[in-house]
Amino acid sequence: MKTHSNSSSDSPCHSEAKPLRNLLLLAADMLPTNNRFLASLGMTKPVFKPWRHPERSRISGGAKDLARGVTTFLVALALLTLVFPASAQDMPMFRWENFTTANGLPDNHVFCVLVDGNRIWAGTENGLGLYENGTWKIFRPNPEAKEQSLAHQAVLSLALDKRSGDIWAGTMGGLSRISAGRIDTFTQLNSGLSNDIVYGVGVLGDYVWTATAAGASRLNTRTGQWSLFNSRNTPMYEIWTYAVNPAEDKVYYAVWGGGVLEYDQKTERWKDYNDPDGETEMVVMKDQGLIHEITTSVSYVDKILWVATYFGASRYDGRYWHNFLTKDSGLPSNFLSQIKGVDANRAWFSTDKGLAYYDGTNWAVYRPALDTHKPVMLIRDAAGVVRKIAVQSAPAHNYILGVDLQGDDIWVATAKGVSHGIRQKNSVATAKLSSGNASKK
């Protein structure tokens, strides 16, 4: 990769210093408010006595004012372009605090994280953790009270019922509901759950939607009735559902090896989205549809569908697809575990090589450096220029499995613990980009 030096001898601004100075002085003569600005640069406003053509006196006063106004605008525009060149936009910076078993976390391998007001839930390989008032509480299966304990110690997914405050936990052994201190468990044996391996769970209104290793299930919490969805009643040709995201108008499923399924809440009809080139080893037709069949996560917000796969990411606005790959975006890796849309333009990407943020134009990556393991933040602008930002902390590990947002803060599930990104709101909250440490990706 090419590197760009910020030494004065190589700087384009150095060679253009005199023309720029002259332009500033000319602008000062035309724009009376620029005196203070020039003084800050150690310059004073001169008095120009330009030569005038005799025929110019024939121009009317109105035409003179128009010509002067147009000239002023063009000079000011050029001035802004030279003095304030385009730079990478403000990207969120965080101070990271990390939690491991040393702080009370049930296990360092964290599959998912859920924000519940001031409380944080973390699904791990060996129990469910609840962080409240600075301490962790652990939930695990209790052999002596099976009907009042977690279905399985490996917690793969979490969802919050915002109406009741209930927490739903998808595990390797069933679905558990935590409600006011009581735990109820649903399995294939005692309910209509499709399969006991629950990779994803989502709640909307009276319904709890699950993504399991053998199709999708929906529980009506008001009536207790279960509905099953599989290859018999949907376009699902693979039944390994990996994630679910219910919304008022649509419900989306990520089907591992089967693309994306869409359920229309109004018509109660299903529709599938698949990779148009049908090539599982490479991307042949970019932006022509879903980037890959092996989908791992879906996020539907502001009528925009965001999709994570093991081979890149996709964004769909209902008409057009836009795909993201490491070679043409700021993604640190094409291997994604989760995607979380913020709105129609912004999203967070959980990859095996760091946490990525996209603001619609620019990218930021947060991680320990892959070689030195020191904290690093990378920013990639629309031109593809990548810069390193000096930071003091980073997420616990570069392998990110999921995120959830808490106001301006972010909570992150990693392969080595839970990380809390505390958004910095003071003067260092904006990523200040130096002209050094830059490369073109």
Coordinates of C-alpha atoms in Angstrom, one line a residue:
M1 CA 0.0 0.0 0.0
K2 CA 1.2 3.5 -0.8
T3 CA 1.9 5.7 2.1
H4 CA 1.7 9.5 2.2
S5 CA 4.2 11.6 4.0
N6 CA 3.1 14.8 5.8
S7 CA 6.5 16.5 5.6
S8 CA 6.4 20.1 4.5
S9 CA 8.7 19.5 1.5
D10 CA 6.2 16.9 0.0
S11 CA 3.1 18.8 1.0
P12 CA 1.0 20.1 -1.9
C13 CA 0.1 23.1 0.3
H14 CA 3.8 24.1 0.5
S15 CA 4.2 24.5 -3.3
E16 CA 1.0 26.4 -3.5
A17 CA 1.6 28.8 -0.6
K18 CA 2.1 31.9 -2.7
P19 CA -0.9 31.5 -4.9
L20 CA -3.0 30.7 -1.9
R21 CA -1.7 33.8 -0.1
N22 CA -2.6 36.0 -3.1
L23 CA -6.0 34.4 -3.3
L24 CA -6.6 35.2 0.4
L25 CA -5.6 38.8 -0.1
L26 CA -7.8 39.2 -3.1
A27 CA -10.7 37.7 -1.2
A28 CA -10.0 40.1 1.7
D29 CA -10.4 43.0 -0.7
M30 CA -13.7 41.8 -1.9
L31 CA -15.0 40.4 1.4
P32 CA -14.8 43.0 4.2
T33 CA -15.4 40.5 7.0
N34 CA -12.1 38.7 6.3
N35 CA -9.8 41.2 8.1
R36 CA -9.8 39.2 11.4
F37 CA -9.3 35.9 9.5
L38 CA -6.2 37.4 7.7
A39 CA -4.9 38.8 10.9
S40 CA -4.9 35.3 12.4
L41 CA -2.7 34.2 9.5
G42 CA -0.3 37.1 10.0
M43 CA -1.5 39.0 7.0
T44 CA -2.9 42.4 6.5
K45 CA -5.5 43.6 4.0
P46 CA -4.0 45.6 1.1
V47 CA -5.6 48.3 -0.9
F48 CA -5.9 47.2 -4.6
K49 CA -6.0 49.8 -7.4
P50 CA -6.8 47.6 -10.4
W51 CA -6.5 48.9 -13.9
R52 CA -9.9 49.6 -15.4
H53 CA -10.7 49.5 -19.1
P54 CA -12.3 52.7 -20.4
E55 CA -15.3 50.8 -21.8
R56 CA -16.1 49.4 -18.3
S57 CA -17.7 52.7 -17.3
R58 CA -20.5 51.9 -19.7
I59 CA -21.6 49.0 -17.5
S60 CA -24.6 49.9 -15.4
G61 CA -24.5 49.9 -11.6
G62 CA -26.8 46.9 -11.3
A63 CA -24.6 44.9 -13.7
K64 CA -21.6 45.9 -11.7
D65 CA -23.2 44.6 -8.5
L66 CA -24.1 41.3 -10.2
A67 CA -20.6 40.8 -11.6
R68 CA -19.1 41.7 -8.2
G69 CA -21.4 39.2 -6.4
V70 CA -20.7 36.4 -8.8
T71 CA -16.9 37.0 -8.5
T72 CA -17.2 37.1 -4.7
F73 CA -19.0 33.8 -4.6
L74 CA -16.5 32.1 -6.9
V75 CA -13.5 33.4 -4.9
A76 CA -15.1 32.4 -1.6
L77 CA -15.9 28.9 -2.9
A78 CA -12.3 28.4 -4.1
L79 CA -11.1 29.7 -0.8
L80 CA -13.1 27.2 1.2
T81 CA -11.9 24.4 -1.1
L82 CA -8.2 25.3 -0.5
V83 CA -8.2 26.4 3.1
F84 CA -10.7 23.8 4.3
P85 CA -10.0 20.6 2.3
A86 CA -12.4 17.7 2.6
S87 CA -11.4 15.4 5.5
A88 CA -12.9 12.2 7.0
Q89 CA -16.2 13.0 8.8
D90 CA -16.7 12.8 12.5
M91 CA -16.8 9.1 13.5
P92 CA -17.7 7.9 17.0
M93 CA -14.9 7.3 19.4
F94 CA -15.2 5.3 22.5
R95 CA -13.5 4.5 25.8
W96 CA -13.7 0.8 26.1
E97 CA -14.1 -1.1 29.4
N98 CA -14.0 -4.9 29.2
F99 CA -15.6 -7.6 31.3
T100 CA -14.4 -11.2 31.7
T101 CA -14.8 -14.0 34.2
A102 CA -12.4 -12.1 36.4
N103 CA -15.1 -9.4 36.7
G104 CA -17.9 -12.0 37.3
L105 CA -18.9 -12.8 33.7
P106 CA -20.2 -16.4 33.5
D107 CA -17.8 -17.2 30.6
N108 CA -15.5 -15.3 28.3
H109 CA -17.0 -16.8 25.1
V110 CA -20.0 -14.5 24.6
F111 CA -22.6 -15.2 21.9
C112 CA -24.9 -12.2 22.3
V113 CA -25.6 -9.1 24.4
L114 CA -28.9 -7.3 25.1
V115 CA -29.5 -3.8 26.5
D116 CA -32.5 -3.7 29.0
G117 CA -32.5 -0.1 30.2
N118 CA -29.7 0.2 32.7
R119 CA -29.3 -3.6 32.8
I120 CA -27.2 -5.6 30.4
W121 CA -27.7 -9.3 29.6
A122 CA -25.0 -11.4 28.1
G123 CA -25.5 -14.9 26.7
T124 CA -22.3 -17.0 27.0
E125 CA -21.1 -20.5 26.5
N126 CA -21.6 -21.3 30.2
G127 CA -24.6 -19.3 31.5
L128 CA -26.6 -16.1 31.2
G129 CA -25.1 -13.0 32.8
L130 CA -27.0 -10.0 34.1
Y131 CA -25.0 -6.9 34.8
E132 CA -26.8 -4.5 37.2
N133 CA -25.5 -1.9 39.6
G134 CA -21.9 -2.8 38.9
T135 CA -22.1 -6.6 39.5
W136 CA -22.9 -9.7 37.5
K137 CA -25.5 -12.2 38.4
I138 CA -25.4 -15.7 36.7
F139 CA -28.2 -17.9 35.6
R140 CA -27.5 -21.5 34.8
P141 CA -29.5 -24.8 34.6
N142 CA -30.4 -26.1 38.0
P143 CA -30.7 -29.9 38.1
E144 CA -32.7 -29.7 41.3
A145 CA -35.3 -27.3 39.9
K146 CA -35.4 -28.0 36.2
E147 CA -38.7 -26.3 35.6
Q148 CA -37.5 -23.1 37.3
S149 CA -34.0 -22.9 35.7
L150 CA -32.4 -22.0 32.4
A151 CA -33.0 -24.5 29.5
H152 CA -29.3 -24.9 28.8
Q153 CA -26.0 -23.2 29.8
A154 CA -25.1 -22.2 26.3
V155 CA -27.2 -19.1 25.5
L156 CA -27.2 -18.2 21.8
S157 CA -29.7 -15.4 21.5
L158 CA -31.7 -12.9 23.6
A159 CA -34.8 -10.7 23.1
L160 CA -36.7 -8.2 25.3
D161 CA -40.4 -7.9 25.4
K162 CA -40.7 -4.2 25.9
R163 CA -44.3 -4.4 27.0
S164 CA -43.8 -6.8 29.9
G165 CA -40.1 -6.6 30.5
D166 CA -39.7 -10.3 30.0
I167 CA -36.4 -11.7 28.7
W168 CA -36.4 -14.5 26.2
A169 CA -33.3 -16.6 25.9
G170 CA -32.6 -19.0 23.0
T171 CA -30.3 -21.8 24.1
M172 CA -28.8 -25.0 22.9
G173 CA -31.5 -26.9 24.8
G174 CA -34.7 -24.9 24.4
L175 CA -36.3 -21.4 24.8
S176 CA -36.4 -19.8 28.3
R177 CA -38.5 -16.9 29.5
I178 CA -37.3 -14.9 32.5
S179 CA -40.2 -13.0 34.0
A180 CA -40.2 -11.3 37.4
G181 CA -37.7 -13.8 38.8
R182 CA -39.5 -16.8 37.4
I183 CA -38.0 -18.9 34.6
D184 CA -40.2 -20.9 32.2
T185 CA -38.7 -23.2 29.6
F186 CA -40.2 -24.4 26.3
T187 CA -38.8 -27.4 24.4
Q188 CA -39.9 -29.8 21.7
L189 CA -41.3 -32.1 24.4
N190 CA -43.5 -29.6 26.2
S191 CA -44.4 -27.1 23.5
G192 CA -44.6 -26.5 19.8
L193 CA -41.0 -25.3 19.4
S194 CA -39.5 -26.5 16.2
N195 CA -36.2 -27.6 17.6
D196 CA -34.4 -27.2 20.9
I197 CA -31.4 -25.4 19.3
V198 CA -32.6 -21.8 19.2
Y199 CA -30.2 -19.6 17.3
G200 CA -32.4 -16.5 17.2
V201 CA -35.4 -15.0 19.0
G202 CA -37.4 -11.9 18.5
V203 CA -40.5 -10.4 20.2
L204 CA -43.2 -8.1 18.7
G205 CA -46.6 -7.6 20.3
D206 CA -48.1 -10.9 21.3
Y207 CA -45.8 -13.0 19.3
V208 CA -42.4 -14.5 20.0
W209 CA -40.5 -15.6 16.8
T210 CA -37.7 -18.2 17.0
A211 CA -35.1 -19.3 14.5
T212 CA -34.1 -22.9 15.2
A213 CA -32.0 -25.7 13.6
A214 CA -35.2 -27.2 12.1
G215 CA -37.2 -24.2 10.9
A216 CA -39.0 -21.3 12.4
S217 CA -41.6 -21.1 15.2
R218 CA -44.0 -18.5 16.4
L219 CA -45.6 -18.4 19.9
N220 CA -48.8 -16.4 20.5
T221 CA -48.2 -15.5 24.2
R222 CA -51.8 -14.5 24.6
T223 CA -53.4 -17.7 23.5
G224 CA -50.4 -20.1 23.9
Q225 CA -50.7 -21.3 20.3
W226 CA -47.6 -22.3 18.3
S227 CA -47.2 -22.0 14.6
L228 CA -44.4 -23.8 12.7
F229 CA -42.8 -22.7 9.4
N230 CA -40.5 -24.9 7.4
S231 CA -40.0 -26.2 3.8
R232 CA -43.7 -27.4 3.7
N233 CA -45.3 -24.0 4.1
T234 CA -42.6 -21.5 3.1
P235 CA -40.0 -21.1 0.3
M236 CA -37.5 -22.4 2.8
Y237 CA -35.4 -25.0 1.0
E238 CA -32.9 -25.1 3.9
I239 CA -34.4 -25.3 7.4
W240 CA -31.4 -24.1 9.4
T241 CA -32.7 -20.7 10.4
Y242 CA -30.0 -18.6 12.1
A243 CA -31.6 -15.3 13.0
V244 CA -34.9 -13.5 13.1
N245 CA -36.0 -9.8 13.1
P246 CA -39.7 -9.0 13.5
A247 CA -41.2 -5.6 12.6
E248 CA -44.7 -4.1 12.3
D249 CA -44.9 -4.8 8.5
K250 CA -42.3 -7.5 7.9
V251 CA -40.5 -10.4 9.6
Y252 CA -37.1 -11.4 8.3
Y253 CA -35.2 -14.6 8.7
A254 CA -31.6 -15.4 8.0
V255 CA -31.5 -19.0 6.7
W256 CA -28.0 -20.5 6.8
G257 CA -27.5 -21.7 3.2
G258 CA -31.0 -20.5 2.1
G259 CA -30.7 -16.7 1.9
V260 CA -33.3 -14.5 3.5
L261 CA -37.0 -15.2 4.1
E262 CA -39.5 -12.3 4.3
Y263 CA -42.9 -12.7 6.0
D264 CA -45.5 -10.1 5.2
Q265 CA -47.5 -9.4 8.3
K266 CA -50.5 -8.1 6.4
T267 CA -50.9 -10.8 3.7
E268 CA -49.3 -13.6 5.7
R269 CA -47.3 -14.6 2.7
W270 CA -43.6 -15.6 2.5
K271 CA -41.0 -14.5 0.0
D272 CA -37.4 -15.5 -0.4
Y273 CA -34.3 -13.6 -1.5
N274 CA -31.3 -15.6 -2.8
D275 CA -27.9 -15.1 -4.3
P276 CA -28.7 -14.6 -8.0
D277 CA -25.4 -16.1 -9.3
G278 CA -25.8 -19.3 -7.2
E279 CA -22.1 -19.4 -6.7
T280 CA -21.2 -20.3 -3.1
E281 CA -17.4 -19.9 -3.4
M282 CA -17.3 -16.4 -4.9
V283 CA -19.3 -13.3 -5.7
V284 CA -19.9 -13.2 -9.5
M285 CA -22.7 -10.6 -9.8
K286 CA -22.2 -7.8 -7.3
D287 CA -25.2 -5.5 -6.4
Q288 CA -27.6 -7.8 -8.4
G289 CA -29.1 -9.3 -5.3
L290 CA -28.2 -10.9 -2.0
I291 CA -24.5 -11.3 -1.8
H292 CA -24.5 -14.9 -0.5
E293 CA -26.8 -17.7 0.5
I294 CA -25.1 -18.4 3.8
T295 CA -26.7 -15.7 5.9
T296 CA -26.1 -15.2 9.6
S297 CA -28.1 -12.1 10.6
V298 CA -30.8 -9.7 9.5
S299 CA -31.7 -6.2 10.7
Y300 CA -34.7 -4.3 9.4
V301 CA -35.0 -0.6 10.2
D302 CA -36.5 2.4 8.5
K303 CA -37.8 0.1 5.7
I304 CA -34.2 -1.0 5.0
L305 CA -33.0 -4.6 5.2
W306 CA -29.4 -5.2 6.3
V307 CA -28.0 -8.7 5.9
A308 CA -24.9 -10.3 7.2
T309 CA -23.3 -13.4 5.6
Y310 CA -20.1 -15.4 5.8
F311 CA -19.1 -13.7 2.5
G312 CA -19.9 -10.0 2.9
A313 CA -22.9 -7.9 3.7
S314 CA -25.9 -6.5 1.9
R315 CA -28.3 -3.6 2.1
Y316 CA -31.8 -3.7 0.4
D317 CA -34.2 -0.8 0.1
G318 CA -37.1 -2.8 -1.4
R319 CA -35.9 -2.2 -4.9
Y320 CA -32.1 -2.1 -5.1
W321 CA -29.4 -4.1 -3.5
H322 CA -26.0 -2.8 -2.4
N323 CA -23.3 -5.2 -1.3
F324 CA -20.2 -4.7 0.8
L325 CA -16.9 -6.6 0.6
T326 CA -13.5 -6.0 2.1
K327 CA -12.1 -5.1 -1.3
D328 CA -14.4 -2.2 -1.9
S329 CA -15.6 -1.0 1.5
G330 CA -14.3 -0.6 5.0
L331 CA -15.3 -4.0 6.2
P332 CA -12.3 -5.6 8.0
S333 CA -13.5 -9.1 7.0
N334 CA -16.2 -10.7 4.9
F335 CA -17.0 -13.1 7.7
L336 CA -19.9 -11.6 9.7
S337 CA -21.7 -13.0 12.7
Q338 CA -24.2 -10.1 13.2
I339 CA -25.4 -6.9 11.6
K340 CA -27.3 -4.2 13.4
G341 CA -28.9 -1.3 11.5
V342 CA -29.1 2.1 13.2
D343 CA -31.2 3.7 10.5
A344 CA -31.5 3.7 6.7
N345 CA -27.9 4.7 6.2
R346 CA -25.9 3.6 9.3
A347 CA -25.1 0.1 10.6
W348 CA -22.7 -1.9 12.8
F349 CA -21.0 -5.0 11.5
S350 CA -19.7 -7.8 13.8
T351 CA -16.8 -9.6 12.0
D352 CA -14.0 -11.9 13.0
K353 CA -11.5 -9.1 12.5
G354 CA -13.1 -6.3 14.4
L355 CA -16.2 -4.2 14.9
A356 CA -17.1 -2.0 12.0
Y357 CA -19.3 1.1 11.7
Y358 CA -20.7 2.5 8.5
D359 CA -22.3 6.0 8.4
G360 CA -23.5 5.8 4.8
T361 CA -20.2 7.0 3.3
N362 CA -17.3 6.4 5.7
W363 CA -16.2 3.5 7.8
A364 CA -14.6 3.0 11.2
V365 CA -13.1 -0.2 12.7
Y366 CA -12.5 -0.8 16.4
R367 CA -10.3 -3.7 17.5
P368 CA -7.0 -4.8 19.1
A369 CA -4.4 -4.8 16.3
L370 CA -4.2 -8.2 14.6
D371 CA -0.4 -8.3 15.0
T372 CA 0.5 -6.3 18.1
H373 CA -2.9 -6.6 19.9
K374 CA -2.6 -3.0 20.8
P375 CA -5.8 -0.8 20.7
V376 CA -6.4 0.6 17.2
M377 CA -9.1 2.5 15.4
L378 CA -9.1 2.7 11.6
I379 CA -11.1 5.1 9.4
R380 CA -11.7 4.7 5.7
D381 CA -13.2 7.6 3.8
A382 CA -15.2 7.6 0.6
A383 CA -12.0 7.8 -1.5
G384 CA -10.7 4.6 0.1
V385 CA -8.0 6.4 2.2
V386 CA -7.4 4.5 5.4
R387 CA -6.0 6.2 8.5
K388 CA -5.0 5.0 11.9
I389 CA -6.3 6.9 14.9
A390 CA -4.4 6.9 18.2
V391 CA -6.7 5.3 20.9
Q392 CA -6.0 4.0 24.4
S393 CA -8.5 1.2 24.5
A394 CA -10.3 -1.3 22.3
P395 CA -12.9 -4.1 22.5
A396 CA -11.8 -7.2 24.4
H397 CA -11.1 -9.2 21.2
N398 CA -11.2 -8.8 17.5
Y399 CA -13.7 -11.6 17.0
I400 CA -17.1 -9.9 17.4
L401 CA -20.3 -11.9 17.7
G402 CA -22.9 -9.3 18.4
V403 CA -23.7 -5.7 19.6
D404 CA -26.5 -3.8 21.2
L405 CA -26.9 0.0 21.6
Q406 CA -27.5 1.9 24.9
G407 CA -28.1 5.5 23.9
D408 CA -24.7 6.7 22.5
D409 CA -22.9 3.8 24.1
I410 CA -22.5 0.3 22.6
W411 CA -22.2 -3.1 24.2
V412 CA -20.2 -5.8 22.4
A413 CA -20.1 -9.6 22.6
T414 CA -16.7 -11.0 21.8
A415 CA -14.8 -14.3 21.9
K416 CA -13.0 -13.1 25.0
G417 CA -15.5 -11.2 27.0
V418 CA -18.1 -8.4 27.0
S419 CA -17.0 -4.8 26.0
H420 CA -18.7 -1.6 26.8
G421 CA -17.9 1.3 24.5
I422 CA -18.5 4.6 26.3
R423 CA -19.0 7.3 23.7
Q424 CA -16.7 10.3 24.2
K425 CA -18.6 13.5 24.1
N426 CA -15.8 16.0 24.8
S427 CA -13.3 17.5 22.3
V428 CA -11.7 14.1 21.6
A429 CA -15.1 12.6 20.6
T430 CA -14.3 13.3 17.0
A431 CA -11.7 11.3 15.2
K432 CA -8.9 13.9 14.5
L433 CA -7.2 12.7 11.3
S434 CA -3.5 13.5 10.8
S435 CA -2.1 13.4 7.3
G436 CA 0.3 10.7 8.3
N437 CA -0.3 7.0 8.7
A438 CA -2.5 7.0 5.6
S439 CA -2.8 4.4 3.0
K440 CA -5.1 3.7 0.0
K441 CA -7.0 0.5 0.4

